[in-house]
Coordinates of C-alpha atoms in Angstrom, one line a residue:
Chain K
X1 CA -21.2 -10.1 -35.1
X2 CA -22.2 -6.3 -35.3
X3 CA -22.7 -5.4 -31.9
X4 CA -21.7 -1.8 -31.1
X5 CA -19.2 -2.5 -28.5
X6 CA -20.1 -1.2 -25.1
X7 CA -19.2 2.1 -24.2
X8 CA -18.2 2.8 -20.5
X9 CA -19.9 5.6 -18.9
X10 CA -17.1 8.1 -17.7
X11 CA -17.4 9.5 -13.9
X12 CA -15.4 12.2 -13.0
X13 CA -17.4 14.4 -10.2
X14 CA -14.2 16.4 -9.7
X15 CA -16.6 18.7 -7.5
X16 CA -18.1 15.9 -5.7
X17 CA -14.4 14.5 -5.0
X18 CA -13.0 17.7 -3.9
X19 CA -16.4 17.8 -1.4
X20 CA -15.8 14.5 -0.2
X21 CA -11.5 14.8 0.3
X22 CA -12.9 18.2 2.4
X23 CA -15.2 16.6 4.6
X24 CA -12.7 13.4 6.1
X25 CA -9.3 15.5 5.3
X26 CA -7.4 16.0 8.8
X27 CA -6.7 18.8 10.5
X28 CA -4.0 20.6 8.5
X29 CA -2.8 21.8 11.7
X30 CA -1.5 18.4 12.9
X31 CA 1.8 18.3 13.2
X32 CA 4.1 16.4 10.3
X33 CA 4.7 13.4 13.2
X34 CA 1.1 12.9 13.2
X35 CA 0.9 11.2 9.7
X36 CA 4.6 10.9 8.5
X37 CA 3.3 12.1 4.7
X38 CA 6.2 12.6 2.1
X39 CA 5.4 13.9 -1.2
X40 CA 7.9 13.3 -3.8
X41 CA 8.4 16.3 -5.9
X42 CA 8.8 14.6 -9.2
X43 CA 6.7 12.5 -12.0
X44 CA 7.9 9.1 -12.7
X45 CA 8.6 8.4 -16.0
X46 CA 9.9 5.0 -16.9
X47 CA 8.9 2.3 -19.4
X48 CA 6.5 0.3 -17.1
X49 CA 7.8 -3.0 -18.9
X50 CA 11.9 -2.0 -17.8
X51 CA 12.1 -3.8 -14.4
X52 CA 15.1 -2.4 -13.7
X53 CA 14.7 1.4 -14.1
X54 CA 11.2 1.1 -12.5
X55 CA 12.8 -0.2 -9.4
X56 CA 15.4 2.3 -9.6
X57 CA 12.8 5.1 -9.8
X58 CA 10.7 3.4 -6.9
X59 CA 14.2 3.3 -5.0
X60 CA 14.9 7.1 -5.6
X61 CA 11.5 8.0 -4.4
X62 CA 11.7 6.0 -1.3
X63 CA 15.3 7.3 -0.8
X64 CA 14.5 11.1 -1.1
X65 CA 11.6 10.3 1.1
X66 CA 14.0 8.6 3.9
X67 CA 16.2 11.5 4.0
X68 CA 13.5 14.3 3.8
X69 CA 12.0 12.7 6.8
X70 CA 15.1 12.7 8.7
X71 CA 15.7 15.8 8.8
X72 CA 12.0 16.9 9.8
X73 CA 12.0 14.2 12.2
X74 CA 15.3 15.9 13.7
X75 CA 13.3 19.6 13.6
X76 CA 10.6 18.4 15.4
X77 CA 12.7 15.9 17.7
X78 CA 11.1 13.0 16.9
X79 CA 13.6 9.7 17.8
X80 CA 14.2 7.9 14.2
X81 CA 17.4 6.3 14.3
X82 CA 16.8 2.7 16.2
X83 CA 19.7 2.7 18.5
X84 CA 21.7 -0.4 18.2
X85 CA 20.6 -1.6 21.8
X86 CA 17.1 -1.9 21.2
X87 CA 15.6 -5.3 20.4
X88 CA 11.9 -5.8 19.9
X89 CA 10.2 -8.1 17.7
X90 CA 10.6 -7.8 13.8
X91 CA 8.8 -8.0 10.9
X92 CA 10.5 -10.8 9.4
X93 CA 11.1 -13.3 11.8
X94 CA 14.1 -15.0 12.8
X95 CA 13.5 -18.0 10.7
X96 CA 12.4 -16.2 7.6
X97 CA 15.9 -14.2 7.8
X98 CA 17.8 -17.3 8.3
X99 CA 15.8 -18.8 5.2
X100 CA 16.8 -15.7 3.0
X101 CA 20.6 -16.0 4.4
X102 CA 20.9 -19.8 3.6
X103 CA 19.5 -19.1 0.2
X104 CA 21.5 -16.4 -0.8
X105 CA 24.8 -18.5 0.5
X106 CA 23.3 -21.0 -1.8
X107 CA 23.3 -19.1 -4.7
X108 CA 26.5 -17.7 -3.9
X109 CA 28.1 -21.3 -3.8
X110 CA 26.5 -22.0 -6.9
X111 CA 28.0 -19.3 -8.9
X112 CA 31.3 -20.1 -7.3
X113 CA 31.0 -23.8 -8.7
X114 CA 30.1 -22.6 -12.2
X115 CA 33.3 -20.6 -12.7
Chain O
X1 CA 9.1 19.1 37.8
X2 CA 11.1 20.7 34.5
X3 CA 9.5 23.9 33.8
X4 CA 9.5 23.2 29.8
X5 CA 7.2 20.0 30.4
X6 CA 4.0 21.7 31.3
X7 CA 4.0 24.0 27.9
X8 CA 0.8 22.2 26.4
X9 CA -2.2 23.6 28.1
X10 CA -4.7 22.6 25.1
X11 CA -4.9 19.4 24.7
X12 CA -3.2 18.4 21.3
X13 CA -5.1 17.2 18.4
X14 CA -4.0 13.5 17.3
X15 CA -4.7 11.7 14.3
X16 CA -6.6 8.8 15.6
X17 CA -7.1 6.1 12.7
X18 CA -8.0 2.3 13.3
X19 CA -8.2 0.0 10.4
X20 CA -10.8 -3.1 10.2
X21 CA -9.0 -5.5 7.9
X22 CA -10.8 -8.6 6.6
X23 CA -11.6 -10.5 3.3
X24 CA -14.3 -12.4 1.5
X25 CA -14.4 -15.8 1.2
X26 CA -12.8 -17.4 -1.4
X27 CA -9.2 -16.1 -1.1
X28 CA -6.4 -18.0 -2.2
X29 CA -3.2 -18.8 -0.3
X30 CA -1.1 -15.9 -1.4
X31 CA -4.0 -13.2 -1.0
X32 CA -4.3 -14.5 2.6
X33 CA -0.4 -13.8 2.8
X34 CA -0.5 -10.5 1.4
X35 CA -3.4 -9.7 4.6
X36 CA -1.0 -11.2 6.9
X37 CA 1.8 -9.2 5.8
X38 CA -0.5 -5.9 5.9
X39 CA -1.8 -6.9 9.4
X40 CA 2.1 -7.0 10.5
X41 CA 2.8 -3.8 9.1
X42 CA 0.1 -1.8 10.4
X43 CA -0.2 -2.1 14.0
X44 CA -3.4 -0.2 14.2
X45 CA -5.3 -3.0 12.1
X46 CA -8.0 -4.9 13.6
X47 CA -8.2 -8.2 11.7
X48 CA -11.9 -9.5 11.4
X49 CA -13.0 -13.3 10.1
X50 CA -14.2 -13.2 6.6
X51 CA -17.4 -11.8 5.4
X52 CA -19.5 -14.6 4.1
X53 CA -21.7 -12.9 1.6
X54 CA -20.0 -10.9 -1.2
X55 CA -23.7 -9.2 -1.8
X56 CA -23.9 -7.8 1.9
X57 CA -21.1 -5.2 2.3
X58 CA -23.3 -2.8 4.1
X59 CA -22.6 -4.8 7.0
X60 CA -19.4 -3.8 7.0
X61 CA -19.6 -0.2 8.4
X62 CA -21.3 -1.6 11.3
X63 CA -18.7 -4.4 12.0
X64 CA -16.3 -1.5 11.6
X65 CA -18.6 0.4 14.3
X66 CA -18.3 -2.6 16.4
X67 CA -14.5 -2.8 16.2
X68 CA -14.2 0.8 16.8
X69 CA -12.5 1.2 13.5
X70 CA -13.1 4.3 11.3
X71 CA -11.5 2.7 8.4
X72 CA -12.0 -0.5 6.5
X73 CA -9.5 -2.6 4.3
X74 CA -11.7 -5.3 2.6
X75 CA -10.3 -7.5 0.2
X76 CA -12.7 -9.5 -2.2
X77 CA -12.0 -12.6 -4.1
X78 CA -13.5 -13.5 -7.3
X79 CA -13.2 -16.7 -9.1
X80 CA -10.5 -17.6 -6.4
X81 CA -8.0 -15.6 -8.9
X82 CA -9.2 -12.1 -9.1
X83 CA -8.7 -9.7 -5.9
X84 CA -10.2 -6.0 -5.4
X85 CA -9.5 -3.9 -2.3
X86 CA -12.0 -1.6 -0.9
X87 CA -9.9 1.4 0.9
X88 CA -13.3 2.9 2.8
X89 CA -13.6 5.3 5.4
X90 CA -16.5 4.2 7.5
X91 CA -19.2 5.5 8.6
X92 CA -19.7 8.0 6.1
X93 CA -17.2 7.3 2.9
X94 CA -15.8 7.6 0.8
X95 CA -14.8 4.3 -0.4
X96 CA -12.3 3.6 -3.2
X97 CA -12.3 0.0 -5.0
X98 CA -9.1 -1.1 -6.8
X99 CA -8.2 -4.2 -8.9
X100 CA -5.1 -5.7 -7.0
X101 CA -2.3 -7.3 -9.4
X102 CA 0.8 -8.7 -9.2
X103 CA 0.9 -9.6 -5.9
X104 CA 4.2 -10.8 -4.3
X105 CA 3.8 -11.4 -0.6
X106 CA 6.7 -11.1 2.0
X107 CA 7.3 -14.6 2.2
X108 CA 7.9 -15.3 -1.4
X109 CA 10.0 -12.5 -2.2
X110 CA 13.6 -13.2 -1.3
X111 CA 14.3 -10.0 0.2
X112 CA 16.5 -9.2 2.9
X113 CA 15.1 -6.1 4.1
X114 CA 13.4 -6.0 7.8
X115 CA 12.2 -3.5 10.0
X116 CA 10.7 -3.4 13.7
X117 CA 7.3 -5.3 13.7
X118 CA 4.9 -2.2 14.3
X119 CA 7.5 0.8 13.3
X120 CA 5.6 3.5 11.9
X121 CA 6.3 3.7 8.5
X122 CA 7.1 6.8 6.2
X123 CA 4.0 7.6 3.7
X124 CA 5.7 9.0 0.3
X125 CA 3.5 9.5 -2.3
X126 CA 4.7 10.6 -5.9
X127 CA 3.6 13.9 -7.6
X128 CA 1.0 12.4 -9.8
X129 CA -1.6 11.9 -6.7
X130 CA -1.7 15.3 -6.5
X131 CA -2.7 16.0 -10.2
X132 CA -6.0 14.8 -9.8
X133 CA -9.0 15.2 -7.9
X134 CA -9.1 11.4 -7.5
X135 CA -5.6 10.9 -6.7
X136 CA -6.0 13.6 -4.2
X137 CA -8.9 11.7 -2.4
X138 CA -7.0 8.7 -2.7
X139 CA -4.1 10.0 -1.1
X140 CA -5.9 11.0 1.9
X141 CA -7.7 8.1 2.2
X142 CA -4.5 5.9 2.0
X143 CA -2.8 8.6 4.4
X144 CA -5.4 7.2 7.0
X145 CA -5.3 3.7 6.6
X146 CA -1.8 2.8 5.7
X147 CA -0.2 5.4 8.0
X148 CA 0.4 4.5 11.5
X149 CA -0.8 7.0 14.4
X150 CA 1.8 7.7 17.0
X151 CA -0.4 6.4 19.4
X152 CA -1.3 2.9 18.2
X153 CA -1.0 0.4 20.9
X154 CA 1.8 -1.7 19.1
X155 CA 3.7 1.1 17.8
X156 CA 7.4 1.2 17.9
X157 CA 9.3 4.4 19.1
X158 CA 11.5 4.3 16.0
X159 CA 11.3 4.7 12.1
X160 CA 13.1 2.3 10.0
X161 CA 10.8 2.1 6.6
X162 CA 9.1 3.5 4.0
X163 CA 5.8 2.8 2.1
X164 CA 5.8 4.3 -1.3
X165 CA 3.1 4.7 -3.2
X166 CA 3.7 5.7 -7.1
X167 CA 1.4 6.3 -10.2
X168 CA 2.8 4.7 -12.9
X169 CA 0.7 3.7 -16.2
X170 CA -2.1 5.1 -14.3
X171 CA -1.8 2.3 -11.8
X172 CA -0.4 2.6 -8.4
X173 CA 2.5 1.0 -7.1
X174 CA 3.3 -0.2 -3.9
X175 CA 6.7 -1.1 -2.4
X176 CA 7.9 -1.6 1.2
X177 CA 11.7 -0.1 1.7
X178 CA 13.7 -0.6 5.0
X179 CA 15.8 2.7 5.9
X180 CA 19.7 1.6 6.3
X181 CA 21.7 4.3 7.8
X182 CA 24.9 2.7 8.0
X183 CA 26.8 0.2 5.9
X184 CA 27.0 -3.0 7.5
X185 CA 30.0 -4.1 6.3
X186 CA 31.6 -0.6 7.4
X187 CA 29.9 0.3 10.6
X188 CA 32.2 2.9 10.9
X189 CA 32.2 5.1 7.5
X190 CA 30.1 7.9 7.7
X191 CA 26.3 7.4 7.8
X192 CA 24.8 7.4 4.9
X193 CA 21.3 6.2 4.0
X194 CA 20.4 3.3 1.9
X195 CA 17.4 1.0 1.4
X196 CA 17.1 -2.5 1.2
X197 CA 13.3 -3.7 -0.3
X198 CA 11.5 -5.7 2.5
X199 CA 8.2 -6.4 0.4
X200 CA 5.4 -7.3 0.1
X201 CA 4.8 -5.7 -3.8
X202 CA 1.7 -4.8 -5.4
X203 CA -0.1 -2.9 -8.1
X204 CA -3.3 -1.3 -7.6
X205 CA -5.7 0.0 -10.6
X206 CA -8.4 2.1 -9.2
X207 CA -11.8 1.2 -10.4
X208 CA -14.1 3.5 -9.0
X209 CA -14.8 6.0 -6.1
X210 CA -17.9 5.7 -4.2
X211 CA -19.4 8.6 -2.3
X212 CA -20.5 6.3 0.9
X213 CA -18.6 3.6 2.9
X214 CA -19.2 0.2 0.4
X215 CA -22.2 1.8 -1.5
X216 CA -23.5 5.4 -2.8
X217 CA -22.9 7.1 -5.8
X218 CA -20.3 6.6 -8.0
X219 CA -18.1 10.0 -8.2
X220 CA -15.3 8.6 -10.3
X221 CA -14.9 5.6 -12.7
X222 CA -11.6 4.9 -14.1
X223 CA -12.7 4.6 -18.3
X224 CA -9.5 2.4 -18.8
X225 CA -10.3 -0.4 -16.7
X226 CA -11.4 -3.9 -18.2
X227 CA -12.4 -6.5 -15.7
X228 CA -10.2 -9.3 -15.9
X229 CA -12.8 -11.3 -17.0
X230 CA -13.4 -9.4 -20.1
X231 CA -9.5 -9.8 -20.8
X232 CA -9.9 -13.5 -20.7
X233 CA -12.7 -13.8 -22.8
X234 CA -11.0 -11.9 -25.1
X235 CA -8.0 -14.0 -25.2
X236 CA -10.0 -17.1 -25.4
X237 CA -12.1 -15.7 -28.4
X238 CA -8.8 -15.0 -30.1
X239 CA -7.7 -18.7 -29.5
X240 CA -11.5 -20.2 -31.0
X241 CA -10.9 -17.7 -33.8
X242 CA -7.6 -18.9 -34.9
X243 CA -9.1 -22.5 -34.3
X244 CA -11.9 -21.6 -36.4
X245 CA -9.8 -20.4 -39.4
X246 CA -7.2 -23.4 -39.2
X247 CA -10.6 -25.6 -39.6
X248 CA -12.0 -24.1 -42.7

């Protein structure tokens, strides 16, 4: 009953972490187009349980990154926007997108009916 | 021949990454679908069949080597409900063990976003990653694993989605958005960027960082992490207490 709760041993060996990171680090002279990494300059401070605001914060982060990436891509002449006549296999298949579409239509019809 | 085209005399340095993607035995359907989503998102990933044994993780670096991979993403399922993700650099490490929660696959999320299969995504990390040393290391490893190198065999030449990693509540939240440059309703309006989520979604809790690939000394451990089993035990204990009191 009176067992002493086991204390977890915390390890945070910052020197080792830094050393490891330096060994695996990509060459800093690599152009940005090789990695496409964008760092968002803000910290996200929202209530974790507040779904709407949390998702909005993620959206803002992604939007900032997209805009920043577009200007960077333009400056390094990396093709960014997909031309309208470029067709290739998509991540979600047509069948999947059709399922999503029909579901949206169903929902809309349901709302209309209830009005 | 164009005079402009023969400028690079010394060979360009390239970012070469390949990721071995595999799981342990005992993954549920949802975990499997998450893996196939990631496989579709990462054209430089090589999927391997399930690893037979959960105790012989040292086989993984060898397996990665056989597949010419220098990264590994290993999903470990425990008790058919808990999912752990190992993100490792092979053969020399480091490796990061994370607990995966709140998994929503692309298939079950009814999101309208879509992007080219195998297009290179932008990787977006929020500022908290740069505040701690383990965050910086995680950022570096994730850059290798989730960033599609430009020369990946199946990569498409355009950029149309963003992968965001944000630290909130000391967990890493993953989202994937499509970049829309034109409003489909008003194609003639001036271009304005907007985003539509594609999926999947998941939350990662860092547990430990090891020095080697799938082993070695622990260089970071998360003091806040409580194993899901401990959480369940606690809930069950509380339930038991309640019953005991009522009986008395």
